[in-house]
Structures are given as C-alpha cells and as structure tokens.
mmCIF file of C-alpha atoms and ligand atoms in Angstrom:
data_model
loop_
_atom_site.group_PDB
_atom_site.id
_atom_site.type_symbol
_atom_site.label_atom_id
_atom_site.label_comp_id
_atom_site.label_asym_id
_atom_site.label_seq_id
_atom_site.Cartn_x
_atom_site.Cartn_y
_atom_site.Cartn_z
ATOM 1 C CA UNK J 48 11.352 11.982 -32.066
ATOM 2 C CA UNK J 49 7.654 11.126 -32.210
ATOM 3 C CA UNK J 50 5.768 9.845 -29.201
ATOM 4 C CA UNK J 51 5.304 6.078 -29.636
ATOM 5 C CA UNK J 52 2.548 5.699 -27.022
ATOM 6 C CA UNK J 53 -0.705 4.426 -28.546
ATOM 7 C CA UNK J 54 -4.131 5.253 -27.136
ATOM 8 C CA UNK J 55 -5.686 2.293 -25.347
ATOM 9 C CA UNK J 56 -2.386 0.407 -24.994
ATOM 10 C CA UNK J 57 -0.704 -1.134 -21.935
ATOM 11 C CA UNK J 58 2.246 0.907 -20.702
ATOM 12 C CA UNK J 59 4.865 -0.501 -18.329
ATOM 13 C CA UNK J 60 6.972 1.943 -16.300
ATOM 14 C CA UNK J 61 10.433 0.393 -15.888
ATOM 15 C CA UNK J 62 12.122 0.637 -12.499
ATOM 16 C CA UNK J 63 15.894 1.085 -12.374
ATOM 17 C CA UNK J 64 18.558 2.076 -9.874
ATOM 18 C CA UNK J 65 22.248 2.828 -10.303
ATOM 19 C CA UNK J 66 22.264 1.916 -13.981
ATOM 20 C CA UNK J 67 20.536 -1.459 -13.539
ATOM 21 C CA UNK J 68 16.999 -2.473 -14.492
ATOM 22 C CA UNK J 69 15.329 -3.861 -11.372
ATOM 23 C CA UNK J 70 14.011 -7.446 -11.695
ATOM 24 C CA UNK J 71 10.488 -6.241 -10.860
ATOM 25 C CA UNK J 72 10.399 -4.564 -14.295
ATOM 26 C CA UNK J 73 10.465 -7.997 -15.949
ATOM 27 C CA UNK J 74 7.619 -9.110 -13.686
ATOM 28 C CA UNK J 75 5.660 -6.039 -14.825
ATOM 29 C CA UNK J 76 6.188 -7.061 -18.452
ATOM 30 C CA UNK J 77 4.921 -10.559 -17.601
ATOM 31 C CA UNK J 78 1.884 -8.985 -15.896
ATOM 32 C CA UNK J 79 1.282 -6.769 -18.960
ATOM 33 C CA UNK J 80 1.373 -9.872 -21.177
ATOM 34 C CA UNK J 81 -1.219 -11.569 -18.951
ATOM 35 C CA UNK J 82 -3.376 -8.442 -19.223
ATOM 36 C CA UNK J 83 -2.892 -8.409 -22.990
ATOM 37 C CA UNK J 84 -4.371 -11.927 -23.159
ATOM 38 C CA UNK J 85 -7.690 -10.626 -21.807
ATOM 39 C CA UNK J 86 -7.481 -7.146 -23.368
ATOM 40 C CA UNK J 87 -5.678 -7.506 -26.727
ATOM 41 C CA UNK J 88 -3.684 -4.319 -27.383
ATOM 42 C CA UNK J 89 -0.056 -3.211 -27.704
ATOM 43 C CA UNK J 90 2.488 -3.122 -24.863
ATOM 44 C CA UNK J 91 5.047 -0.352 -24.579
ATOM 45 C CA UNK J 92 7.721 0.154 -21.942
ATOM 46 C CA UNK J 93 8.774 3.566 -20.639
ATOM 47 C CA UNK J 94 12.094 4.172 -18.936
ATOM 48 C CA UNK J 95 12.828 7.593 -17.439
ATOM 49 C CA UNK J 96 16.148 9.080 -16.409
ATOM 50 C CA UNK J 97 19.048 11.300 -17.284
ATOM 51 C CA UNK J 98 20.864 8.804 -19.525
ATOM 52 C CA UNK J 99 18.682 5.788 -20.215
ATOM 53 C CA UNK J 100 19.486 4.989 -23.833
ATOM 54 C CA UNK J 101 21.479 1.889 -22.844
ATOM 55 C CA UNK J 102 18.745 0.672 -20.497
ATOM 56 C CA UNK J 103 16.096 1.236 -23.193
ATOM 57 C CA UNK J 104 18.101 -0.796 -25.719
ATOM 58 C CA UNK J 105 18.695 -3.641 -23.303
ATOM 59 C CA UNK J 106 14.997 -3.746 -22.312
ATOM 60 C CA UNK J 107 13.909 -3.786 -25.971
ATOM 61 C CA UNK J 108 16.291 -6.685 -26.585
ATOM 62 C CA UNK J 109 15.383 -8.776 -23.533
ATOM 63 C CA UNK J 110 11.607 -8.264 -23.718
ATOM 64 C CA UNK J 111 11.002 -7.893 -27.471
ATOM 65 C CA UNK J 112 8.770 -4.882 -26.680
ATOM 66 C CA UNK J 113 9.012 -1.316 -27.967
ATOM 67 C CA UNK J 114 10.675 0.953 -25.430
ATOM 68 C CA UNK J 115 10.496 4.724 -25.066
ATOM 69 C CA UNK J 116 13.467 6.216 -23.238
ATOM 70 C CA UNK J 117 12.599 9.584 -21.733
ATOM 71 C CA UNK J 118 15.736 11.616 -21.255
ATOM 72 C CA UNK J 119 15.533 14.386 -18.695
ATOM 73 C CA UNK J 120 18.642 15.975 -17.176
ATOM 74 C CA UNK J 121 16.629 16.662 -14.003
ATOM 75 C CA UNK J 122 15.956 12.942 -13.561
ATOM 76 C CA UNK J 123 19.507 12.038 -12.487
ATOM 77 C CA UNK J 124 17.922 10.826 -9.261
ATOM 78 C CA UNK J 125 14.390 9.587 -8.710
ATOM 79 C CA UNK J 126 11.949 12.327 -7.742
ATOM 80 C CA UNK J 127 8.235 11.555 -7.412
ATOM 81 C CA UNK J 128 7.005 14.969 -8.495
ATOM 82 C CA UNK J 129 9.233 14.987 -11.566
ATOM 83 C CA UNK J 130 8.059 11.456 -12.482
ATOM 84 C CA UNK J 131 4.397 12.482 -12.220
ATOM 85 C CA UNK J 132 4.952 15.621 -14.308
ATOM 86 C CA UNK J 133 6.894 13.854 -17.062
ATOM 87 C CA UNK J 134 4.619 10.814 -17.251
ATOM 88 C CA UNK J 135 1.485 12.938 -17.359
ATOM 89 C CA UNK J 136 2.997 15.015 -20.163
ATOM 90 C CA UNK J 137 4.013 11.947 -22.175
ATOM 91 C CA UNK J 138 0.803 9.957 -21.642
ATOM 92 C CA UNK J 139 -1.917 12.593 -21.865
ATOM 93 C CA UNK J 140 -1.911 12.942 -25.663
ATOM 94 C CA UNK J 141 -2.673 9.244 -26.269
ATOM 95 C CA UNK J 142 -4.018 7.931 -22.952
ATOM 96 C CA UNK J 143 -3.206 4.243 -22.464
ATOM 97 C CA UNK J 144 -5.803 1.819 -21.086
ATOM 98 C CA UNK J 145 -3.415 0.646 -18.371
ATOM 99 C CA UNK J 146 -0.248 1.991 -16.789
ATOM 100 C CA UNK J 147 1.611 -0.793 -14.918
ATOM 101 C CA UNK J 148 3.879 0.289 -12.062
ATOM 102 C CA UNK J 149 5.716 -1.809 -9.440
ATOM 103 C CA UNK J 150 4.111 -1.864 -5.983
ATOM 104 C CA UNK J 151 7.476 -0.849 -4.561
ATOM 105 C CA UNK J 152 8.361 2.151 -2.407
ATOM 106 C CA UNK J 153 8.955 4.133 -5.592
ATOM 107 C CA UNK J 154 5.822 2.966 -7.407
ATOM 108 C CA UNK J 155 3.663 3.575 -4.332
ATOM 109 C CA UNK J 156 5.137 7.074 -4.220
ATOM 110 C CA UNK J 157 4.167 8.269 -7.702
ATOM 111 C CA UNK J 158 1.348 6.010 -8.992
ATOM 112 C CA UNK J 159 -1.631 7.480 -7.046
ATOM 113 C CA UNK J 160 -0.584 11.075 -7.848
ATOM 114 C CA UNK J 161 -0.102 10.188 -11.511
ATOM 115 C CA UNK J 162 -3.612 8.690 -11.604
ATOM 116 C CA UNK J 163 -4.992 11.903 -10.062
ATOM 117 C CA UNK J 164 -3.323 14.046 -12.724
ATOM 118 C CA UNK J 165 -4.556 11.797 -15.528
ATOM 119 C CA UNK J 166 -8.105 11.576 -14.159
ATOM 120 C CA UNK J 167 -7.507 7.822 -14.085
ATOM 121 C CA UNK J 168 -8.476 5.052 -11.670
ATOM 122 C CA UNK J 169 -5.739 3.665 -9.434
ATOM 123 C CA UNK J 170 -5.770 0.059 -8.183
ATOM 124 C CA UNK J 171 -2.819 -0.744 -5.946
ATOM 125 C CA UNK J 172 -1.126 -3.968 -4.804
ATOM 126 C CA UNK J 173 -2.571 -6.087 -7.637
ATOM 127 C CA UNK J 174 -1.545 -9.748 -7.436
ATOM 128 C CA UNK J 175 -3.676 -11.367 -10.179
ATOM 129 C CA UNK J 176 -6.064 -10.764 -13.067
ATOM 130 C CA UNK J 177 -9.332 -12.569 -13.786
ATOM 131 C CA UNK J 178 -12.337 -12.080 -16.046
ATOM 132 C CA UNK J 179 -15.717 -12.289 -14.318
ATOM 133 C CA UNK J 180 -18.860 -12.038 -16.458
ATOM 134 C CA UNK J 181 -16.822 -10.440 -19.222
ATOM 135 C CA UNK J 182 -15.279 -7.796 -16.943
ATOM 136 C CA UNK J 183 -11.548 -7.619 -16.135
ATOM 137 C CA UNK J 184 -10.999 -7.873 -12.361
ATOM 138 C CA UNK J 185 -7.826 -7.149 -10.431
ATOM 139 C CA UNK J 186 -7.230 -9.018 -7.162
ATOM 140 C CA UNK J 187 -5.400 -7.606 -4.205
ATOM 141 C CA UNK J 188 -4.965 -8.441 -0.540
ATOM 142 C CA UNK J 189 -6.516 -6.196 2.077
ATOM 143 C CA UNK J 190 -6.341 -6.183 5.888
ATOM 144 C CA UNK J 191 -2.750 -7.453 5.930
ATOM 145 C CA UNK J 192 -3.517 -10.370 3.625
ATOM 146 C CA UNK J 193 -6.534 -11.674 5.566
ATOM 147 C CA UNK J 194 -9.037 -10.789 2.840
ATOM 148 C CA UNK J 195 -8.821 -10.925 -0.938
ATOM 149 C CA UNK J 196 -10.620 -8.176 -2.873
ATOM 150 C CA UNK J 197 -11.552 -8.191 -6.574
ATOM 151 C CA UNK J 198 -11.631 -4.697 -8.062
ATOM 152 C CA UNK J 199 -12.872 -3.431 -11.422
ATOM 153 C CA UNK J 200 -12.128 -0.116 -13.071
ATOM 154 C CA UNK J 201 -14.700 2.003 -14.846
ATOM 155 C CA UNK J 202 -12.154 4.566 -16.075
ATOM 156 C CA UNK J 203 -10.723 4.917 -19.562
ATOM 157 C CA UNK J 204 -7.233 4.748 -18.042
ATOM 158 C CA UNK J 205 -6.243 2.724 -14.969
ATOM 159 C CA UNK J 206 -2.951 2.980 -13.115
ATOM 160 C CA UNK J 207 -2.112 -0.402 -11.559
ATOM 161 C CA UNK J 208 0.607 -1.090 -9.013
ATOM 162 C CA UNK J 209 1.606 -4.743 -9.211
ATOM 163 C CA UNK J 210 2.748 -6.709 -6.165
ATOM 164 C CA UNK J 211 6.322 -7.977 -6.727
ATOM 165 C CA UNK J 212 6.539 -11.770 -6.550
ATOM 166 C CA UNK J 213 3.077 -12.258 -8.088
ATOM 167 C CA UNK J 214 4.297 -12.803 -11.646
ATOM 168 C CA UNK J 215 7.466 -14.582 -12.687
ATOM 169 C CA UNK J 216 10.007 -12.754 -14.822
ATOM 170 C CA UNK J 217 9.497 -12.514 -18.593
ATOM 171 C CA UNK J 218 10.735 -15.669 -20.329
ATOM 172 C CA UNK J 219 13.862 -15.126 -22.430
ATOM 173 C CA UNK J 220 12.909 -13.383 -25.678
ATOM 174 C CA UNK J 221 13.922 -15.387 -28.749
ATOM 175 C CA UNK J 222 12.219 -12.989 -31.162
ATOM 176 C CA UNK J 223 13.727 -9.841 -32.626
ATOM 177 C CA UNK J 224 14.150 -7.026 -30.116
ATOM 178 C CA UNK J 225 11.595 -4.234 -29.927
ATOM 179 C CA UNK J 226 12.139 -0.744 -31.304
ATOM 180 C CA UNK J 227 13.765 1.948 -29.196
ATOM 181 C CA UNK J 228 12.468 5.525 -29.256
ATOM 182 C CA UNK J 229 14.088 8.382 -27.388
ATOM 183 C CA UNK J 230 12.462 11.604 -26.290
ATOM 184 C CA UNK J 231 14.139 14.483 -24.474
ATOM 185 C CA UNK J 232 12.052 16.462 -22.023
ATOM 186 C CA UNK J 233 12.721 19.443 -19.822
ATOM 187 C CA UNK J 234 11.242 19.186 -16.356
ATOM 188 C CA UNK J 235 10.420 22.512 -14.761
ATOM 189 C CA UNK J 236 11.956 22.829 -11.282
ATOM 190 C CA UNK J 237 9.822 20.935 -8.774
ATOM 191 C CA UNK J 238 8.718 21.829 -5.269
ATOM 192 C CA UNK J 239 11.170 19.210 -4.005
ATOM 193 C CA UNK J 240 14.562 18.082 -5.262
ATOM 194 C CA UNK J 241 16.288 14.766 -4.597
ATOM 195 C CA UNK J 242 19.816 15.698 -3.527
ATOM 196 C CA UNK J 243 21.274 12.208 -3.215
ATOM 197 C CA UNK J 244 20.388 8.530 -3.126
ATOM 198 C CA UNK J 245 22.623 6.067 -1.313
ATOM 199 C CA UNK J 246 22.417 2.286 -1.507
ATOM 200 C CA UNK J 247 22.483 0.488 1.841
ATOM 201 C CA UNK J 248 25.848 -1.013 2.700
ATOM 202 C CA UNK J 249 25.745 -4.689 1.888
ATOM 203 C CA UNK J 250 27.448 -7.243 4.096
ATOM 204 C CA UNK J 251 28.831 -10.714 3.486
ATOM 205 C CA UNK J 252 25.604 -12.251 4.751
ATOM 206 C CA UNK J 253 24.383 -14.557 1.990
ATOM 207 C CA UNK J 254 20.767 -15.445 2.664
ATOM 208 C CA UNK J 255 20.561 -17.562 -0.472
ATOM 209 C CA UNK J 256 22.729 -20.305 1.084
ATOM 210 C CA UNK J 257 20.910 -20.441 4.441
ATOM 211 C CA UNK J 258 18.929 -23.682 4.544
ATOM 212 C CA UNK J 259 16.955 -22.600 7.627
ATOM 213 C CA UNK J 260 15.733 -19.082 8.364
ATOM 214 C CA UNK J 261 14.315 -18.119 11.736
ATOM 215 C CA UNK J 262 12.510 -14.847 11.183
ATOM 216 C CA UNK J 263 11.345 -12.342 13.782
ATOM 217 C CA UNK J 264 8.389 -10.012 13.346
ATOM 218 C CA UNK J 265 6.952 -7.141 15.339
ATOM 219 C CA UNK J 266 5.270 -9.789 17.501
ATOM 220 C CA UNK J 267 8.556 -10.293 19.383
ATOM 221 C CA UNK J 268 7.607 -7.106 21.229
ATOM 222 C CA UNK J 269 11.047 -5.688 22.025
ATOM 223 C CA UNK J 270 14.663 -5.903 20.883
ATOM 224 C CA UNK J 271 15.748 -7.921 23.944
ATOM 225 C CA UNK J 272 13.439 -10.762 22.880
ATOM 226 C CA UNK J 273 15.525 -11.269 19.746
ATOM 227 C CA UNK J 274 17.812 -13.377 21.931
ATOM 228 C CA UNK J 275 15.080 -16.012 22.049
ATOM 229 C CA UNK J 276 14.997 -16.118 18.232
ATOM 230 C CA UNK J 277 18.822 -16.364 18.169
ATOM 231 C CA UNK J 278 18.681 -19.203 20.704
ATOM 232 C CA UNK J 279 16.303 -21.106 18.436
ATOM 233 C CA UNK J 280 18.540 -20.511 15.397
ATOM 234 C CA UNK J 281 21.623 -21.625 17.347
ATOM 235 C CA UNK J 282 20.291 -25.187 17.676
ATOM 236 C CA UNK J 283 19.381 -25.442 13.972
ATOM 237 C CA UNK J 284 22.301 -26.165 11.606
ATOM 238 C CA UNK J 285 23.016 -23.710 8.731
ATOM 239 C CA UNK J 286 20.430 -21.294 10.021
ATOM 240 C CA UNK J 287 20.267 -17.512 9.872
ATOM 241 C CA UNK J 288 18.162 -15.006 11.824
ATOM 242 C CA UNK J 289 16.184 -12.536 9.699
ATOM 243 C CA UNK J 290 13.212 -10.275 10.207
ATOM 244 C CA UNK J 291 10.239 -8.441 8.817
ATOM 245 C CA UNK J 292 10.480 -4.789 7.890
ATOM 246 C CA UNK J 293 9.229 -3.285 11.186
ATOM 247 C CA UNK J 294 12.018 -5.116 13.032
ATOM 248 C CA UNK J 295 14.540 -3.533 10.666
ATOM 249 C CA UNK J 296 12.852 -0.103 10.760
ATOM 250 C CA UNK J 297 12.973 -0.205 14.570
ATOM 251 C CA UNK J 298 16.738 -0.719 14.316
ATOM 252 C CA UNK J 299 16.681 -4.168 15.946
ATOM 253 C CA UNK J 300 18.389 -5.766 12.929
ATOM 254 C CA UNK J 301 20.352 -4.482 9.957
ATOM 255 C CA UNK J 302 18.695 -4.055 6.558
ATOM 256 C CA UNK J 303 20.607 -6.961 5.002
ATOM 257 C CA UNK J 304 18.397 -9.253 7.133
ATOM 258 C CA UNK J 305 15.065 -7.897 5.911
ATOM 259 C CA UNK J 306 12.919 -10.452 4.118
ATOM 260 C CA UNK J 307 10.308 -9.203 1.676
ATOM 261 C CA UNK J 308 9.751 -7.379 -1.547
ATOM 262 C CA UNK J 309 11.960 -4.481 -0.477
ATOM 263 C CA UNK J 310 14.474 -6.782 1.199
ATOM 264 C CA UNK J 311 15.734 -10.243 0.325
ATOM 265 C CA UNK J 312 13.756 -12.892 -1.551
ATOM 266 C CA UNK J 313 14.607 -16.166 0.212
ATOM 267 C CA UNK J 314 13.891 -19.823 -0.530
ATOM 268 C CA UNK J 315 15.298 -21.875 2.394
ATOM 269 C CA UNK J 316 14.240 -25.468 3.076
ATOM 270 C CA UNK J 317 12.649 -24.293 6.338
ATOM 271 C CA UNK J 318 11.307 -20.828 7.233
ATOM 272 C CA UNK J 319 10.167 -20.265 10.822
ATOM 273 C CA UNK J 320 8.078 -17.087 11.119
ATOM 274 C CA UNK J 321 7.882 -15.850 14.713
ATOM 275 C CA UNK J 322 5.343 -13.096 15.384
ATOM 276 C CA UNK J 323 4.933 -12.188 11.696
ATOM 277 C CA UNK J 324 1.463 -11.356 10.356
ATOM 278 C CA UNK J 325 2.180 -12.401 6.750
ATOM 279 C CA UNK J 326 1.503 -9.125 4.922
ATOM 280 C CA UNK J 327 1.814 -9.472 1.144
ATOM 281 C CA UNK J 328 5.072 -7.492 1.119
ATOM 282 C CA UNK J 329 6.676 -9.968 3.527
ATOM 283 C CA UNK J 330 5.077 -13.037 1.934
ATOM 284 C CA UNK J 331 6.460 -11.959 -1.459
ATOM 285 C CA UNK J 332 9.954 -12.532 -0.078
ATOM 286 C CA UNK J 333 9.499 -15.947 1.563
ATOM 287 C CA UNK J 334 6.548 -17.807 0.049
ATOM 288 C CA UNK J 335 8.932 -19.863 -2.107
ATOM 289 C CA UNK J 336 10.384 -21.506 1.046
ATOM 290 C CA UNK J 337 10.291 -25.311 1.107
ATOM 291 C CA UNK J 338 8.477 -25.706 4.447
ATOM 292 C CA UNK J 339 6.960 -22.904 6.506
ATOM 293 C CA UNK J 340 6.286 -23.014 10.247
ATOM 294 C CA UNK J 341 4.562 -20.016 11.832
ATOM 295 C CA UNK J 342 4.080 -19.060 15.456
ATOM 296 C CA UNK J 343 1.409 -16.420 15.991
ATOM 297 C CA UNK J 344 -1.142 -15.631 18.692
ATOM 298 C CA UNK J 345 -3.748 -14.639 16.077
ATOM 299 C CA UNK J 346 -5.447 -17.726 14.569
ATOM 300 C CA UNK J 347 -6.564 -15.553 11.626
ATOM 301 C CA UNK J 348 -3.033 -14.304 10.799
ATOM 302 C CA UNK J 349 -2.467 -14.310 7.026
ATOM 303 C CA UNK J 350 0.890 -16.088 7.451
ATOM 304 C CA UNK J 351 -1.069 -19.247 8.326
ATOM 305 C CA UNK J 352 -2.462 -19.329 4.753
ATOM 306 C CA UNK J 353 1.105 -19.989 3.548
ATOM 307 C CA UNK J 354 2.216 -22.249 6.393
ATOM 308 C CA UNK J 355 2.713 -26.004 6.528
ATOM 309 C CA UNK J 356 2.552 -25.945 10.336
ATOM 310 C CA UNK J 357 0.509 -23.283 12.155
ATOM 311 C CA UNK J 358 1.242 -22.789 15.856
ATOM 312 C CA UNK J 359 -1.301 -20.549 17.577
ATOM 313 C CA UNK J 360 0.751 -19.676 20.650
ATOM 314 C CA UNK J 361 2.587 -16.844 22.344
ATOM 315 C CA UNK J 362 6.144 -17.167 21.031
ATOM 316 C CA UNK J 363 7.502 -16.044 24.410
ATOM 317 C CA UNK J 364 6.125 -19.197 26.030
ATOM 318 C CA UNK J 365 6.258 -21.574 23.053
ATOM 319 C CA UNK J 366 9.910 -21.131 21.982
ATOM 320 C CA UNK J 367 11.424 -21.792 25.469
ATOM 321 C CA UNK J 368 9.351 -25.001 25.724
ATOM 322 C CA UNK J 369 10.433 -26.031 22.204
ATOM 323 C CA UNK J 370 14.113 -25.405 23.086
ATOM 324 C CA UNK J 371 13.716 -27.427 26.267
ATOM 325 C CA UNK J 372 12.174 -30.370 24.367
ATOM 326 C CA UNK J 373 14.904 -30.204 21.704
ATOM 327 C CA UNK J 374 17.590 -30.246 24.422
ATOM 328 C CA UNK J 375 15.918 -33.282 26.047
ATOM 329 C CA UNK J 376 15.939 -35.123 22.706
ATOM 330 C CA UNK J 377 19.639 -34.362 22.148
ATOM 331 C CA UNK J 378 20.609 -35.695 25.600
HETATM 332 C C1 FAD F 119 6.019 -0.554 -0.369
HETATM 333 C C2 FAD F 119 6.114 -1.439 0.845
HETATM 334 C C3 FAD F 119 7.137 -2.350 0.925
HETATM 335 C C4 FAD F 119 7.236 -3.202 2.033
HETATM 336 N N1 FAD F 119 8.253 -4.108 2.080
HETATM 337 C C5 FAD F 119 8.303 -4.992 3.096
HETATM 338 C C6 FAD F 119 9.303 -6.005 3.136
HETATM 339 O O1 FAD F 119 10.177 -6.102 2.267
HETATM 340 N N2 FAD F 119 9.291 -6.868 4.182
HETATM 341 C C7 FAD F 119 8.359 -6.816 5.183
HETATM 342 O O2 FAD F 119 8.409 -7.648 6.105
HETATM 343 N N3 FAD F 119 7.415 -5.854 5.176
HETATM 344 C C8 FAD F 119 7.373 -4.940 4.173
HETATM 345 N N4 FAD F 119 6.427 -3.967 4.185
HETATM 346 C C9 FAD F 119 5.595 -3.821 5.391
HETATM 347 C C10 FAD F 119 4.418 -4.791 5.400
HETATM 348 O O3 FAD F 119 3.315 -4.215 4.733
HETATM 349 C C11 FAD F 119 3.980 -5.107 6.851
HETATM 350 O O4 FAD F 119 3.679 -3.904 7.519
HETATM 351 C C12 FAD F 119 5.045 -5.855 7.640
HETATM 352 O O5 FAD F 119 5.487 -6.995 6.918
HETATM 353 C C13 FAD F 119 4.444 -6.304 8.970
HETATM 354 O O6 FAD F 119 5.469 -6.869 9.736
HETATM 355 P P1 FAD F 119 5.128 -7.864 10.932
HETATM 356 O O7 FAD F 119 4.357 -9.019 10.397
HETATM 357 O O8 FAD F 119 6.406 -8.135 11.639
HETATM 358 O O9 FAD F 119 4.269 -6.954 11.904
HETATM 359 P P2 FAD F 119 2.677 -6.952 12.219
HETATM 360 O O10 FAD F 119 1.901 -6.851 10.956
HETATM 361 O O11 FAD F 119 2.513 -5.912 13.247
HETATM 362 O O12 FAD F 119 2.418 -8.392 12.814
HETATM 363 C C14 FAD F 119 2.859 -8.829 14.062
HETATM 364 C C15 FAD F 119 2.253 -10.214 14.278
HETATM 365 O O13 FAD F 119 2.754 -10.752 15.479
HETATM 366 C C16 FAD F 119 1.702 -11.434 16.137
HETATM 367 N N5 FAD F 119 2.051 -11.449 17.555
HETATM 368 C C17 FAD F 119 2.018 -10.420 18.447
HETATM 369 N N6 FAD F 119 2.488 -10.816 19.640
HETATM 370 C C18 FAD F 119 2.825 -12.124 19.509
HETATM 371 C C19 FAD F 119 3.380 -13.082 20.399
HETATM 372 N N7 FAD F 119 3.705 -12.769 21.665
HETATM 373 N N8 FAD F 119 3.587 -14.342 19.941
HETATM 374 C C20 FAD F 119 3.274 -14.685 18.660
HETATM 375 N N9 FAD F 119 2.744 -13.807 17.777
HETATM 376 C C21 FAD F 119 2.540 -12.536 18.193
HETATM 377 C C22 FAD F 119 0.455 -10.641 15.811
HETATM 378 O O14 FAD F 119 -0.710 -11.452 15.929
HETATM 379 C C23 FAD F 119 0.726 -10.220 14.373
HETATM 380 O O15 FAD F 119 0.194 -11.157 13.455
HETATM 381 C C24 FAD F 119 6.302 -3.113 3.095
HETATM 382 C C25 FAD F 119 5.264 -2.186 2.996
HETATM 383 C C26 FAD F 119 5.168 -1.361 1.895
HETATM 384 C C27 FAD F 119 4.027 -0.384 1.812
#
C-alpha cells in the first residue's frame, strides 16, 4: 500500500496501550489543528503496532483525519529503538513539517532520537503556539514552571512533544471519517527488546469523587511526615491524600495516588498542595481544581501561579498550627 505521508504536512503519532487509544492522542490532534491554523497543510495520524487496523479505523472515524496504520510484528510491545527505526523509515521519503508526539514517558523516550535520525529540530514540552512577527513560536515551561520560553525552529522538519493537559480533546467529528491506509514493515532486530509490559494494579480508590485532595510533594522530606498530611485530610470531609510523582517513586504512596500527566487527572473542589513545586507534569493533573491552596517555603514556586491562596511557610510548622486552630474552632 502506498505511503500516504505528504511532504510538509503535520504528522501526529498516536499513543496506545493494551488495545486502547490514549486520550492524549486526541489532544495531539487538537494541537495539530491549532498548528494547521497558522501553517495551513494536511494532518495525518500514524499508529504503530502489531495489529493496529482496528485502532486506525476508530481514529479515522473519531477524528475525521487520514490514518496510516503501520503493522510490524516486532511492535507487539512498545520499544523506543524500534519506534525510531520505523518512523524514520516511513517519514524520510516525504519529510513532514511537524511530527507531534505526546510529552509522556513514551514520547520523551523516542522523540529526541527520532529528531536526530531525521536531522530535524526537537522542541519538547510544548504547551502553546503563537505567531510573533510572522514566525511560529512554541511555548514551554522551563526551570520547573518558573519561566516560560518561546522557541522557534529553523529546520525543515520539527519534532514537537506536546504537554498533556495543554489542549482539550478533539471535538466530536460530525464529518465523514478519514481514510485508513495500512503498511506492513519488518523491523530488524534491535539492540534492546521489550520482553513484557505490565499495567499497574488499580485499586478501588476513586479520585474523581474526592471533593478535597490533600497532596504531598517531595517537600514533606520523609515518609514519616506523611502522617501530618493524613492528619490534615482526616479533619476535612470527603478528602483523599495524594502525592506528586517523587513521593510515589520513593515508595511512600502507591501509584494510584499519583496526580499528574502520568497519574490521575483530578478536579476536586479544593486541592491543597503541600511541598509541591508545581512542575508542568504535576500541574497538568490538578490545574482544573476548583480552589487551590499551596504551602511552600519558596515564594517563587511555580505552584503559586496556579493557586488561589499561597502560603509561604514550612509545612512542618504551618500544618500543626492550622490543625490546632481548626480544633479550637470546632470546640
Ligand atoms: C514524562 C514525565 C512525566 C511526569 N509525570 C509526573 C506526574 O504525573 N506527576 C508529578 O507530580 N510529576 C511528574 N513528573 C515529574 C515532574 O517533572 C516533577 O519532577 C515533580 O512533579 C516534582 O515533584 P515535587 O513538586 O513533589 O518535588 P520538587 O520539585 O522537588 O518540589 C518540592 C517543593 O517542596 C518545597 N519544600 C521543600 N521543603 C518544604 C517545606 N518544609 N515546607 C513547604 N515546602 C517545602 C520546595 O520549595 C519545592 O518547591 C513527570 C516528569 C516527566 C519527565
């Protein structure tokens, strides 16, 4: 089957896991549409895997875009080297202007290497697009969200990783579905092989119904100090204790409590961030909260840009005083 990729187009790399298209793929399509408004050209979606015909058809139907399903028996499980090899092979004949990839663990794994192979520019963590003096600029956070940088590309092809949560999902497509093309490829054995992928065990914890979330970040210092966060949650009705990724990576909490782009996206009425810097990957999971209170010793912490109440204090001294005052009010 012929290669449907057009030179100078916008290509979206779909992300999927265990037979399901990940929601971030629809955000990428929305991002590609925003890019198309300032750089009119075609949009094509690529989906790679062992058996992706069904996913390609469903994407073409839901987005209205043309989809190329790349079938490779070696792509049963995600492998960064295989992705880079296949994508380079498929894209090099008709180099697109932009390749849009999710700024997820997977996207961050293969996008820079793909750009290297293609001789392309790579701009990571993009959260918005603007046009300044006729030039397309891509904005991203740097220094943990404290500074915003506008970047321009001077390459013919640019690989962009797009921050999840920056663009809403594609609106429902009422038009006819896009065309589906399928292409079989053989990937030569890679230097590394993915033997297995296992989804984390999920629990009954339903973060979507928690009206108050008390969230702990690395600023709590050590696992024992989590008790203070639990004490605060215990006096707030319908509240749940969650955390930022380092707290989960350190083994202080289970993964089902991680808030952020690679954890849960939460929208409680009240989100209390304790010792959390507010990196874009965490903010992407909680910025839709109704009211945000943050406790942080650093007055320049990025979390304060999102917060309704900013408390510049050491949480180890502030929370006990707060609990004391709340107890006094109850009595
Ligand atoms: C692909 C990718 C995906 C990611 N996904 C996620 C995700 O889903 N969720 C997530 O959270 N992160 C995620 N991250 C990590 C993210 O980039 C940040 O590293 C992380 O969010 C930082 O966590 P933190 O704010 O707890 O820690 P830090 O950035 O270390 O911040 C700790 C904060 O605590 C403050 N502090 C220190 N001591 C005290 C004290 N005594 N009292 C009050 N404040 C104090 C400090 O001033 C600082 O602001 C991801 C990263 C990548 C690359």
